[in-house]
Every structure is written in C-alpha cells, then in structure tokens.
Short mmCIF file of C-alpha atoms in Angstrom, two decimals:
data_model
loop_
_atom_site.label_atom_id
_atom_site.label_comp_id
_atom_site.label_asym_id
_atom_site.label_seq_id
_atom_site.Cartn_x
_atom_site.Cartn_y
_atom_site.Cartn_z
CA VAL A 1 0.25 0.22 -0.04
CA GLY A 2 2.93 2.57 0.65
CA ARG A 3 3.50 1.46 -2.77
CA MET A 4 0.60 2.43 -3.95
CA ALA A 5 0.12 5.48 -2.47
CA VAL A 6 3.79 6.66 -3.72
CA GLU A 7 2.78 5.95 -7.58
CA HIS A 8 -0.81 7.99 -7.17
CA LEU A 9 1.27 11.34 -5.36
CA VAL A 10 3.94 10.99 -7.79
CA SER A 11 1.68 10.58 -10.86
CA GLY A 12 0.18 13.60 -10.11
CA GLY A 13 3.43 15.89 -9.97
CA TYR A 14 4.56 15.26 -6.28
CA ARG A 15 8.26 14.78 -5.31
CA LYS A 16 8.58 15.82 -1.74
CA ILE A 17 6.60 12.91 -0.24
CA GLU A 18 6.61 12.17 3.43
CA MET A 19 5.21 9.56 5.65
CA ILE A 20 3.47 9.29 8.93
CA SER A 21 3.63 5.94 10.50
CA TYR A 22 4.00 4.44 14.26
CA PHE A 23 6.99 3.09 16.48
CA GLN A 24 5.70 -0.50 16.08
CA ASP A 25 7.72 -3.69 14.40
CA THR A 26 4.19 -5.21 13.29
CA THR A 27 4.41 -7.00 9.95
CA THR A 28 1.37 -4.49 8.44
CA ILE A 29 3.24 -1.21 9.37
CA VAL A 30 7.05 -2.42 8.52
CA GLY A 31 5.62 -3.69 5.43
CA ARG A 32 3.81 -0.21 4.29
CA GLU A 33 7.08 1.55 5.39
CA ILE A 34 9.06 -0.66 3.05
CA GLY A 35 6.69 0.41 0.37
CA TYR A 36 7.07 3.84 0.62
CA THR A 37 10.37 3.70 0.40
CA LYS A 38 11.10 1.74 -2.04
CA ALA A 39 7.95 3.03 -4.42
CA MET A 40 10.22 6.30 -3.51
CA GLU A 41 13.61 4.72 -4.38
CA ASN A 42 12.15 3.23 -8.06
CA ALA A 43 11.12 6.97 -8.36
CA GLY A 44 14.42 8.54 -8.06
CA LEU A 45 13.53 10.47 -5.21
CA GLN A 46 15.21 8.39 -2.35
CA GLY A 47 16.71 12.27 -0.98
CA TYR A 48 13.13 13.38 -0.03
CA VAL A 49 12.01 9.60 2.20
CA ARG A 50 11.48 10.37 5.38
CA VAL A 51 9.53 8.41 7.80
CA HIS A 52 7.79 10.23 10.82
CA ARG A 53 7.25 7.62 13.66
CA ALA A 54 4.70 8.58 16.50
CA GLU A 55 4.22 6.87 19.91
CA TYR A 56 1.01 5.45 20.46
CA GLY A 57 -0.08 6.76 23.42
CA ASN A 58 1.13 10.91 22.29
CA ALA A 59 0.28 10.40 18.46
CA GLY A 60 -2.23 13.76 18.74
CA ASP A 61 0.90 16.17 19.79
CA PHE A 62 3.39 14.08 17.43
CA CYS A 63 0.68 14.68 14.27
CA PHE A 64 1.07 18.11 14.88
CA ARG A 65 4.45 18.62 15.55
CA ALA A 66 5.48 16.16 11.94
CA ILE A 67 3.20 18.36 10.03
CA GLU A 68 3.92 22.08 11.32
CA ASP A 69 7.30 21.04 10.87
CA ALA A 70 6.86 19.76 7.52
CA ILE A 71 4.91 22.72 5.81
CA ALA A 72 7.99 24.60 7.26
CA ARG A 73 9.98 22.73 5.07
CA GLY A 74 8.12 22.77 1.79
CA THR A 75 6.91 19.25 2.00
CA GLU A 76 4.52 18.25 -1.12
CA ALA A 77 2.30 15.53 0.40
CA MET A 78 2.16 12.75 3.30
CA PHE A 79 1.64 8.90 3.34
CA ILE A 80 -0.31 8.49 6.27
CA ALA A 81 -0.05 4.78 7.54
CA THR A 82 -2.97 4.32 9.43
CA ASN A 83 -6.97 5.59 9.88
CA THR A 84 -5.91 6.09 13.63
CA LEU A 85 -3.21 8.54 12.55
CA THR A 86 -5.12 10.27 9.53
CA ARG A 87 -7.60 11.44 12.51
CA HIS A 88 -5.29 13.19 14.68
CA CYS A 89 -3.47 14.69 11.13
CA ILE A 90 -6.87 15.78 10.17
CA LYS A 91 -6.98 17.88 13.21
CA ALA A 92 -3.80 19.54 13.17
CA LEU A 93 -4.16 20.32 9.43
CA THR A 94 -7.91 22.03 10.74
CA GLU A 95 -5.77 23.82 13.40
CA LEU A 96 -3.08 24.63 11.20
CA ARG A 97 -5.34 25.89 8.38
CA VAL A 98 -3.42 24.05 5.94
CA SER A 99 -4.69 24.20 2.52
CA VAL A 100 -5.10 20.83 1.23
CA PRO A 101 -3.73 19.54 -1.48
CA ASP A 102 -2.51 23.12 -1.95
CA GLN A 103 0.24 23.47 1.01
CA LEU A 104 0.03 19.28 1.52
CA ALA A 105 -1.24 16.28 -0.51
CA VAL A 106 -2.81 13.69 1.82
CA VAL A 107 -3.03 10.08 1.15
CA CYS A 108 -4.03 7.46 3.97
CA PHE A 109 -4.52 3.66 4.38
CA ASP A 110 -7.81 2.16 6.02
CA GLU A 111 -11.05 3.84 5.76
CA SER A 112 -13.15 5.66 8.15
CA ASP A 113 -16.40 7.60 8.10
CA ILE A 114 -14.67 11.31 8.43
CA TYR A 115 -12.91 11.17 5.22
CA GLN A 116 -16.06 12.14 3.70
CA PHE A 117 -17.02 14.64 6.07
CA PHE A 118 -13.51 16.47 5.56
CA ASN A 119 -13.18 19.62 3.11
CA PRO A 120 -11.47 18.36 0.77
CA THR A 121 -12.21 14.68 0.85
CA ILE A 122 -9.67 12.27 1.82
CA THR A 123 -8.03 9.56 -0.52
CA TYR A 124 -7.37 6.64 1.04
CA ILE A 125 -6.34 3.01 0.38
CA ARG A 126 -8.76 0.48 1.57
CA GLN A 127 -8.51 -3.31 2.32
CA SER A 128 -11.96 -4.90 2.48
CA CYS A 129 -12.73 -6.10 6.20
CA GLU A 130 -15.83 -7.61 4.67
CA ASP A 131 -13.11 -10.14 2.15
CA MET A 132 -11.20 -10.46 4.89
CA GLY A 133 -12.99 -12.12 6.74
CA ARG A 134 -15.46 -13.94 4.59
CA LYS A 135 -11.88 -15.84 3.17
CA SER A 136 -10.80 -15.82 6.99
CA VAL A 137 -13.87 -18.33 7.54
CA LEU A 138 -13.34 -20.16 4.19
CA LEU A 139 -9.74 -20.55 5.05
CA LEU A 140 -10.62 -21.94 8.42
CA LYS A 141 -13.22 -24.19 7.28
CA ASP A 142 -10.54 -25.58 4.79
CA MET A 143 -7.81 -26.48 7.43
CA LEU A 144 -10.48 -28.13 9.87
CA GLU A 145 -12.28 -29.92 6.81
CA ARG A 146 -9.59 -31.02 4.60
CA GLY A 147 -6.55 -30.47 6.97
CA GLU A 148 -5.05 -28.10 4.99
CA ALA A 149 -2.88 -25.64 6.44
CA ASN A 150 0.25 -22.96 5.63
CA LYS A 151 -1.60 -21.60 2.54
CA THR A 152 -1.43 -17.32 2.09
CA ILE A 153 -4.30 -15.25 0.90
CA VAL A 154 -3.22 -12.13 -0.45
CA LEU A 155 -5.99 -9.13 -0.49
CA GLU A 156 -5.94 -6.98 -2.80
CA PRO A 157 -5.86 -3.35 -1.77
CA GLU A 158 -8.22 -0.77 -3.19
CA MET A 159 -7.58 3.28 -3.86
CA ILE A 160 -10.83 5.47 -3.14
CA TYR A 161 -9.62 8.57 -4.50
CA GLY A 162 -10.55 11.87 -3.12
CA ASP A 163 -9.75 15.83 -3.55
CA SER A 164 -6.54 15.61 -0.64
CA SER A 165 -4.42 13.83 -3.64
CA ARG A 166 -5.72 15.58 -6.44
CA PRO A 167 -2.70 16.22 -9.41
CA LYS A 168 -1.07 19.70 -9.18
CA ALA A 169 -2.11 22.41 -11.13
CA GLY A 170 -0.58 22.37 -14.80
CA ARG A 171 0.24 18.77 -14.29
CA VAL A 172 1.13 17.07 -17.84
CA SER A 173 2.97 13.54 -18.09
CA GLN A 174 5.91 13.41 -20.07
CA CYS A 175 4.42 9.46 -21.61
CA SER A 176 1.78 11.86 -23.38
CA GLN A 177 3.97 14.32 -25.63
CA GLY A 178 5.16 11.21 -27.93
CA PRO A 179 3.29 9.90 -31.22
CA GLY A 180 -0.23 8.95 -30.99
CA VAL A 181 -1.80 5.61 -32.03
CA SER A 182 -2.25 5.40 -35.56
CA GLY A 183 -5.59 6.75 -36.34
CA ILE A 184 -5.90 8.80 -33.25
CA SER A 185 -4.56 12.14 -32.51
CA GLN A 186 -2.61 13.14 -29.71
CA GLU A 187 -6.42 15.93 -29.01
CA ASP A 188 -8.16 12.94 -29.15
CA SER A 189 -6.37 10.52 -26.67
CA VAL A 190 -6.69 10.32 -23.18
CA LEU A 191 -3.49 9.31 -21.04
CA LEU A 192 -4.48 7.45 -17.86
CA SER A 193 -1.32 6.62 -15.09
CA GLY A 194 -1.84 3.07 -13.83
CA VAL A 195 -2.64 3.83 -10.70
CA MET A 196 -6.12 4.95 -11.86
CA PHE A 197 -7.27 1.35 -12.50
CA GLY A 198 -8.68 -0.30 -9.56
CA ASN A 199 -8.80 -3.70 -11.56
CA THR A 200 -6.10 -4.12 -13.53
CA GLY A 201 -7.65 -7.49 -15.45
CA GLY A 202 -5.07 -9.14 -17.11
CA TRP A 203 -2.69 -6.63 -17.25
CA THR A 204 0.35 -5.69 -15.13
CA LYS A 205 1.56 -2.48 -13.59
CA GLU A 206 5.05 -1.60 -14.53
CA THR A 207 6.86 0.77 -12.33
CA GLN A 208 10.47 0.93 -14.73
CA PHE A 209 10.04 4.20 -16.02
CA ILE A 210 8.21 6.01 -13.61
CA SER A 211 10.94 8.16 -13.10
CA GLU A 212 10.18 9.68 -17.09
CA CYS A 213 6.47 9.20 -17.02
CA GLY A 214 5.33 10.32 -13.62
CA SER A 215 3.74 6.84 -13.09
CA SER A 216 3.74 3.03 -13.97
CA TYR A 217 1.91 1.95 -16.85
CA LEU A 218 -0.39 -0.93 -17.82
CA VAL A 219 1.49 -3.87 -19.69
CA ALA A 220 -0.15 -7.40 -20.92
CA HIS A 221 2.25 -10.74 -21.69
CA GLY A 222 -0.11 -12.35 -23.33
CA LEU A 223 2.35 -13.48 -26.26
CA SER A 224 -0.41 -12.68 -28.61
CA VAL A 225 -3.46 -13.90 -26.88
CA PRO A 226 -5.94 -11.88 -25.35
CA VAL A 227 -5.80 -10.86 -21.93
CA GLU A 228 -8.97 -9.81 -19.63
CA ASP A 229 -9.66 -5.99 -19.62
CA ALA A 230 -8.32 -3.51 -17.56
#
C-alpha cells in the first residue's frame, strides 16, 4: 500500500513525499514503510524519504508537530499509515489551517467515516474487512475439513480517490508527449496512469520508467493471447 500511495502521488506531480507511521514492528506497519521507501527509490526520490514515527499514546501532539515541521520545510505530500493517525492529522491540518492539497496533499491507509466530511475529501487505500472476514472463515473451514495448513491468501487493496491528492495544477505526464496511436491524434486521446485502474484485469503494472513517465503504466504479457480488460 505504501507503493500504491507513492505512485499515485508521483503521477500527480508530487515529489517531496513523506510518511507518518507508528513506532511498531508489526508486519503491517513495517510493510507499508518498506513499500513507501522502495517506491520513492524507484522514482528516483530517495533523497526525500522521511518517515515520522509516533508513539501510540502521544500521536496527537506528534502529528501536529510533524505536519507543522513538514509545511515549514516545503513538503508537498504525506502518506499516513493508519486511520487513527489520519484522524490526528486531519485535526492538525484544520488547526494549522493548511490548504489541502495546495500546501500538502494527503493519502492514507484504511477507511473512516470522517473522510467524506473533511473538506476536501480524503484519498485512502482500502482493504475490505468484509473480504478479509469471509476468506478467513473459508480458510479456517478448509483447515478443519481438509487439514489444509500454511496457506496464504493475498487481498488486493483498492484506492478510493478523494480531492486531498488531486494532481498539481498544470500537471502533464511526459508520456503524453509521444506520438499518437495510428488513427488517433493526441488531442483525441486520453492518458490514464497505471495507478488509476482499480482492476488491472490481465495487465501488469510496470514501474520501471516511473521517473520518466511520472507514473506506472500497464503492460500485457499475453504473447499474442488476449488478456482480460483493465
């Protein structure tokens, strides 16, 4: 999810992207930090990598100071690791009267009812609790009935787009400057970054040229065999 957040922000023209996380060694928190760091490195932005880690009992004051410091240093965007941290950050952004996303773009992980009431609405990465619960029960059922064990199920996260991470004004991807597809002019074409697809179908997200294109793009490895639409 850290990778998704960074790719989305980079595609919108943001470069100075930082992260607010917790002082925890849980696999979920560590995984989000690793995803953020690797995506920044892949985009050639390793010089801007900075992870602010809050103590769980003092997160409110920490988020206020972290955002105040980030604004003073010219940070352009923030990826927030959990919904509890996001609530503290929303309070800080309101108290500091920060214009989102003009002064600081925001993407967070996990959903909350308050996201739709904040102005602007918050962009977040959702991992369905319903899917998690249903597949957990099915996995437990298979373990009990068939003796299956050590089975891993990976749930794909989904990005829910709000206005808190809208692209910078005048942002145009360099990829759109190339020659048009035969029979279609550039004026008639629409370029969508790879991170805009909620369902990639049979296509694969390619991040190799994210520093040139400003985003990942989709590529099909069907070897002349049609793949499912994105």
